[in-house]
Amino acid sequence: MKHGKISNNTIRRMPRYLRALDELTARGTNRVSSFELGHILGFTASQVRQDFSCFGTFGQQGYGYHVPALREQISQILGMHKGRNAILIGCGNIGKALLCNFDFSSNGINMLCGFDTNPELVGTHLNGIEIRPVSELGSFIADKVIDMAVLCVPPDSAEKAADALNSCGVEAIWNFTNADISSPGSKAVIENFHFSDSLLTLCYHIKERATRC
Amino acid sequence: MKHGKISNNTIRRMPRYLRALDELTARGTNRVSSFELGHILGFTASQVRQDFSCFGTFGQQGYGYHVPALREQISQILGMHKGRNAILIGCGNIGKALLCNFDFSSNGINMLCGFDTNPELVGTHLNGIEIRPVSELGSFIADKVIDMAVLCVPPDSAEKAADALNSCGVEAIWNFTNADISSPGSKAVIENFHFSDSLLTLCYHIKERATRC
C-alpha cells in the first residue's frame, strides 16, 4: 500500500478505529457507515472518510464499511500481523506492571524477555517472562531480530539505555522513562509515553470548564 | 488569563514544555531561547513561540524565557496549583500499579482513596491509600469536592461506572478502562488513556521505516 506522508493525528486515530470495530464485532455488527463509526468515537463522518482515504479506497458509497474487512485493513496499516519481537528493559514498578498486566500478544507483539540490573530480580519470571541481567543484553540480541524495546529504566538512565539499545541494533523504543529521548541523526523510532502528559491535559480541561461556568 | 479556543495539540504540548523546563532547572539553566527549548523537544522555534502566544505574552525578544517564570506560567495554565482531589475506582492490576507507582502529588493531585468490589482488597491500603467498598462511593463523595476519578474497572463496566460517578457529581474522568467513554450531553471531561494506541502507533512507524528502507 503506497501513500504519501500521513499526519500523526491520522495515524493516532487508527488504533481508535480498531477498538471501535472490535466493539462493533462484539455486538455482532457486520456493516457500519462513516457516520456511525464517527459517532462511536466522537468524529465527524467526513473525518472518518478523510482518514481512510489517506490509505486507499475503503468501503463503498451507499453501503458503508464491511466491519471485518475494515478491521483487517487497519490491522495491516498498523503492521499487526508482523509478529514483532520485543524486550523490556527495567523491571521495576512500571516494567513489572506492563509485563504482568499488558496484553502484548493481542497487539501482535512477542515479549521475549525482561532485563534488569537488580540481582534479586534476575533469574525470576514475571507472568512467565524471564528476567535476565542487563550484562547479557548484547549477547541475547546478537542472534535474534528484536523489533522494539520497552524502556522502563529511571529517567536519568534513559538516554544511556537508548544509546546501548541503538548500538545493539534495536531501533524502536516504547519509552516509559518519563524522559524524552532524542537520538538525532539515528534511524531510531521512539514513542514517548507519559502518564503525566495525559493527567495534566485533563487538569487543563477541568480548569477551563470551571472558567467557563 | 483569557484566551480563545486553544487546539488540543497545543494543550498536549504544554506538559512537555513543563518537563523540558524541569530538565533545564535540574541542569541549573535559568534562561532559554525558543530555539533551544524547541530543540530539546524536537519542535521549531516558531512552534514554541506560537504555542505560548495562545496564552499571552511570555518571554522577551532578544532575551528568551526566564526558566522559573515560564515554568510557573505553564503550571498556572495547567491548573497545577489547584490541589485537585481524586479517587480511583477499580484497584486491580492497573489501578494498583497507579496507586503504588504514579506520583499524583507532584502533578498537583491529592489521591484520597481507592474503591473496589473485591472483599479481599477492601479495607487494605496500597501505598498508604485506603481501599473502600464501591457501595460507599456515594456517601464518601457526598461531603467532599472530588475533582476527578481515575477509572480502572474492566472495559465492560466502564460506561456504567462513568454514569455512577457522573450522578454523584464527579465530572472528570481519567479513563484507563481501554473502552472509550462517551457521555453525550453531560458536562463530563474525559481523558481516555490507551496503552495500545501508543504501542500500535509505534508499530506503524516501524512498518513504515521498513517500507522506506
CSV table of N, CA, C and O in Angstrom, one decimal, chain A residues 89 134 137 141 149-177 179-184 186-192:
chain,number,residue,atom,x,y,z
A,89,ILE,N,13.3,-3.4,29.2
A,89,ILE,CA,14.5,-3.0,30.0
A,89,ILE,C,14.0,-2.3,31.2
A,89,ILE,O,13.4,-1.2,31.1
A,134,VAL,N,21.2,-7.2,32.7
A,134,VAL,CA,21.4,-6.3,31.6
A,134,VAL,C,22.8,-6.6,30.9
A,134,VAL,O,22.9,-6.4,29.7
A,137,LEU,N,22.5,-8.3,27.6
A,137,LEU,CA,21.7,-7.7,26.6
A,137,LEU,C,22.3,-7.9,25.2
A,137,LEU,O,21.6,-8.4,24.3
A,141,ILE,N,20.6,-10.2,22.2
A,141,ILE,CA,20.1,-9.6,20.9
A,141,ILE,C,20.9,-10.1,19.7
A,141,ILE,O,20.3,-10.3,18.6
A,149,ALA,N,12.2,-2.3,21.9
A,149,ALA,CA,12.5,-2.4,23.3
A,149,ALA,C,11.5,-1.5,24.1
A,149,ALA,O,11.2,-0.4,23.7
A,150,VAL,N,10.9,-2.0,25.2
A,150,VAL,CA,10.1,-1.3,26.0
A,150,VAL,C,11.0,-0.8,27.1
A,150,VAL,O,11.6,-1.6,27.9
A,151,LEU,N,11.2,0.6,27.2
A,151,LEU,CA,12.2,1.1,28.1
A,151,LEU,C,11.5,1.7,29.4
A,151,LEU,O,10.7,2.6,29.3
A,152,CYS,N,11.9,1.0,30.5
A,152,CYS,CA,11.3,1.4,31.8
A,152,CYS,C,12.3,1.7,32.9
A,152,CYS,O,12.1,1.4,34.1
A,153,VAL,N,13.5,2.1,32.5
A,153,VAL,CA,14.6,2.4,33.4
A,153,VAL,C,14.3,3.8,34.1
A,153,VAL,O,13.5,4.6,33.6
A,154,PRO,N,15.0,4.2,35.1
A,154,PRO,CA,14.8,5.5,35.7
A,154,PRO,C,15.2,6.6,34.7
A,154,PRO,O,16.1,6.3,33.8
A,155,PRO,N,14.6,7.8,34.8
A,155,PRO,CA,14.7,8.8,33.8
A,155,PRO,C,16.2,9.2,33.5
A,155,PRO,O,16.6,9.4,32.3
A,156,ASP,N,17.1,9.2,34.5
A,156,ASP,CA,18.4,9.6,34.3
A,156,ASP,C,19.3,8.5,33.6
A,156,ASP,O,20.4,8.8,33.2
A,157,SER,N,18.7,7.4,33.4
A,157,SER,CA,19.4,6.3,32.7
A,157,SER,C,18.9,6.1,31.3
A,157,SER,O,19.3,5.3,30.5
A,158,ALA,N,17.8,6.9,30.9
A,158,ALA,CA,17.1,6.7,29.7
A,158,ALA,C,17.9,6.9,28.5
A,158,ALA,O,18.0,6.0,27.6
A,159,GLU,N,18.7,8.0,28.4
A,159,GLU,CA,19.4,8.3,27.2
A,159,GLU,C,20.5,7.2,27.0
A,159,GLU,O,20.7,6.7,25.9
A,160,LYS,N,21.2,6.9,28.1
A,160,LYS,CA,22.3,5.9,28.0
A,160,LYS,C,21.7,4.5,27.6
A,160,LYS,O,22.3,3.9,26.7
A,161,ALA,N,20.6,4.1,28.1
A,161,ALA,CA,20.0,2.8,27.7
A,161,ALA,C,19.6,2.9,26.3
A,161,ALA,O,19.8,1.9,25.5
A,162,ALA,N,19.0,4.0,25.8
A,162,ALA,CA,18.6,4.1,24.4
A,162,ALA,C,19.8,4.0,23.5
A,162,ALA,O,19.8,3.3,22.4
A,163,ASP,N,20.9,4.6,23.9
A,163,ASP,CA,22.2,4.5,23.1
A,163,ASP,C,22.6,3.1,23.0
A,163,ASP,O,23.1,2.6,22.0
A,164,ALA,N,22.6,2.4,24.2
A,164,ALA,CA,23.1,1.0,24.3
A,164,ALA,C,22.2,0.1,23.3
A,164,ALA,O,22.7,-0.7,22.6
A,165,LEU,N,20.9,0.3,23.4
A,165,LEU,CA,20.0,-0.4,22.5
A,165,LEU,C,20.3,-0.2,21.0
A,165,LEU,O,20.3,-1.1,20.2
A,166,ASN,N,20.5,1.1,20.8
A,166,ASN,CA,20.7,1.5,19.4
A,166,ASN,C,22.0,0.8,18.9
A,166,ASN,O,22.1,0.4,17.7
A,167,SER,N,23.0,0.8,19.7
A,167,SER,CA,24.3,0.2,19.3
A,167,SER,C,24.2,-1.3,19.1
A,167,SER,O,25.0,-1.9,18.4
A,168,CYS,N,23.2,-1.9,19.8
A,168,CYS,CA,22.9,-3.4,19.6
A,168,CYS,C,22.0,-3.6,18.4
A,168,CYS,O,21.6,-4.7,18.1
A,169,GLY,N,21.6,-2.5,17.7
A,169,GLY,CA,20.7,-2.7,16.5
A,169,GLY,C,19.2,-2.6,16.8
A,169,GLY,O,18.4,-2.9,15.9
A,170,VAL,N,18.8,-2.3,18.1
A,170,VAL,CA,17.4,-2.2,18.4
A,170,VAL,C,17.0,-0.7,18.0
A,170,VAL,O,17.5,0.2,18.7
A,171,GLU,N,16.1,-0.6,17.1
A,171,GLU,CA,15.9,0.8,16.6
A,171,GLU,C,14.5,1.3,16.8
A,171,GLU,O,14.0,2.2,16.1
A,172,ALA,N,13.7,0.7,17.7
A,172,ALA,CA,12.4,1.2,18.0
A,172,ALA,C,12.3,1.1,19.6
A,172,ALA,O,12.6,0.0,20.1
A,173,ILE,N,11.9,2.2,20.2
A,173,ILE,CA,11.7,2.2,21.6
A,173,ILE,C,10.4,2.7,22.0
A,173,ILE,O,9.9,3.8,21.6
A,174,TRP,N,9.7,1.9,22.9
A,174,TRP,CA,8.5,2.4,23.5
A,174,TRP,C,8.9,2.9,24.9
A,174,TRP,O,9.3,2.1,25.8
A,175,ASN,N,9.0,4.2,25.1
A,175,ASN,CA,9.7,4.9,26.2
A,175,ASN,C,8.8,5.3,27.3
A,175,ASN,O,8.0,6.2,27.2
A,176,PHE,N,8.9,4.5,28.4
A,176,PHE,CA,8.1,4.8,29.6
A,176,PHE,C,9.0,5.5,30.7
A,176,PHE,O,8.6,5.5,31.9
A,177,THR,N,10.1,6.0,30.4
A,177,THR,CA,11.1,6.5,31.4
A,177,THR,C,10.7,7.9,31.9
A,177,THR,O,11.3,8.4,32.9
A,179,ALA,N,11.4,10.5,30.5
A,179,ALA,CA,12.4,11.4,30.0
A,179,ALA,C,12.2,11.3,28.5
A,179,ALA,O,12.2,10.2,27.9
A,180,ASP,N,12.1,12.5,27.8
A,180,ASP,CA,12.0,12.4,26.3
A,180,ASP,C,13.4,12.0,25.8
A,180,ASP,O,14.4,12.5,26.2
A,181,ILE,N,13.4,11.0,24.9
A,181,ILE,CA,14.6,10.5,24.3
A,181,ILE,C,14.7,11.1,22.9
A,181,ILE,O,13.8,11.0,22.1
A,182,SER,N,15.8,11.7,22.6
A,182,SER,CA,16.1,12.2,21.3
A,182,SER,C,17.3,11.6,20.8
A,182,SER,O,18.4,11.6,21.5
A,183,SER,N,17.3,11.0,19.6
A,183,SER,CA,18.5,10.4,19.1
A,183,SER,C,18.7,11.0,17.7
A,183,SER,O,18.4,10.4,16.7
A,184,PRO,N,19.2,12.3,17.7
A,184,PRO,CA,19.2,13.0,16.4
A,184,PRO,C,20.2,12.2,15.4
A,184,PRO,O,21.2,11.7,15.9
A,186,SER,N,19.9,9.4,14.2
A,186,SER,CA,19.8,7.9,14.2
A,186,SER,C,18.4,7.6,13.4
A,186,SER,O,17.6,8.4,13.3
A,187,LYS,N,18.4,6.3,13.1
A,187,LYS,CA,17.1,5.8,12.4
A,187,LYS,C,16.1,5.4,13.4
A,187,LYS,O,15.0,4.9,13.0
A,188,ALA,N,16.4,5.6,14.7
A,188,ALA,CA,15.5,5.0,15.8
A,188,ALA,C,14.1,5.7,15.7
A,188,ALA,O,14.0,6.8,15.4
A,189,VAL,N,13.1,4.8,16.0
A,189,VAL,CA,11.7,5.3,16.1
A,189,VAL,C,11.4,5.3,17.6
A,189,VAL,O,11.6,4.2,18.2
A,190,ILE,N,11.0,6.4,18.1
A,190,ILE,CA,10.7,6.5,19.5
A,190,ILE,C,9.3,6.9,19.8
A,190,ILE,O,8.9,7.9,19.2
A,191,GLU,N,8.6,6.2,20.6
A,191,GLU,CA,7.3,6.6,21.1
A,191,GLU,C,7.4,6.9,22.6
A,191,GLU,O,7.5,5.9,23.4
A,192,ASN,N,7.4,8.2,22.9
A,192,ASN,CA,7.5,8.6,24.3
A,192,ASN,C,6.1,8.5,24.9
A,192,ASN,O,5.1,8.9,24.3
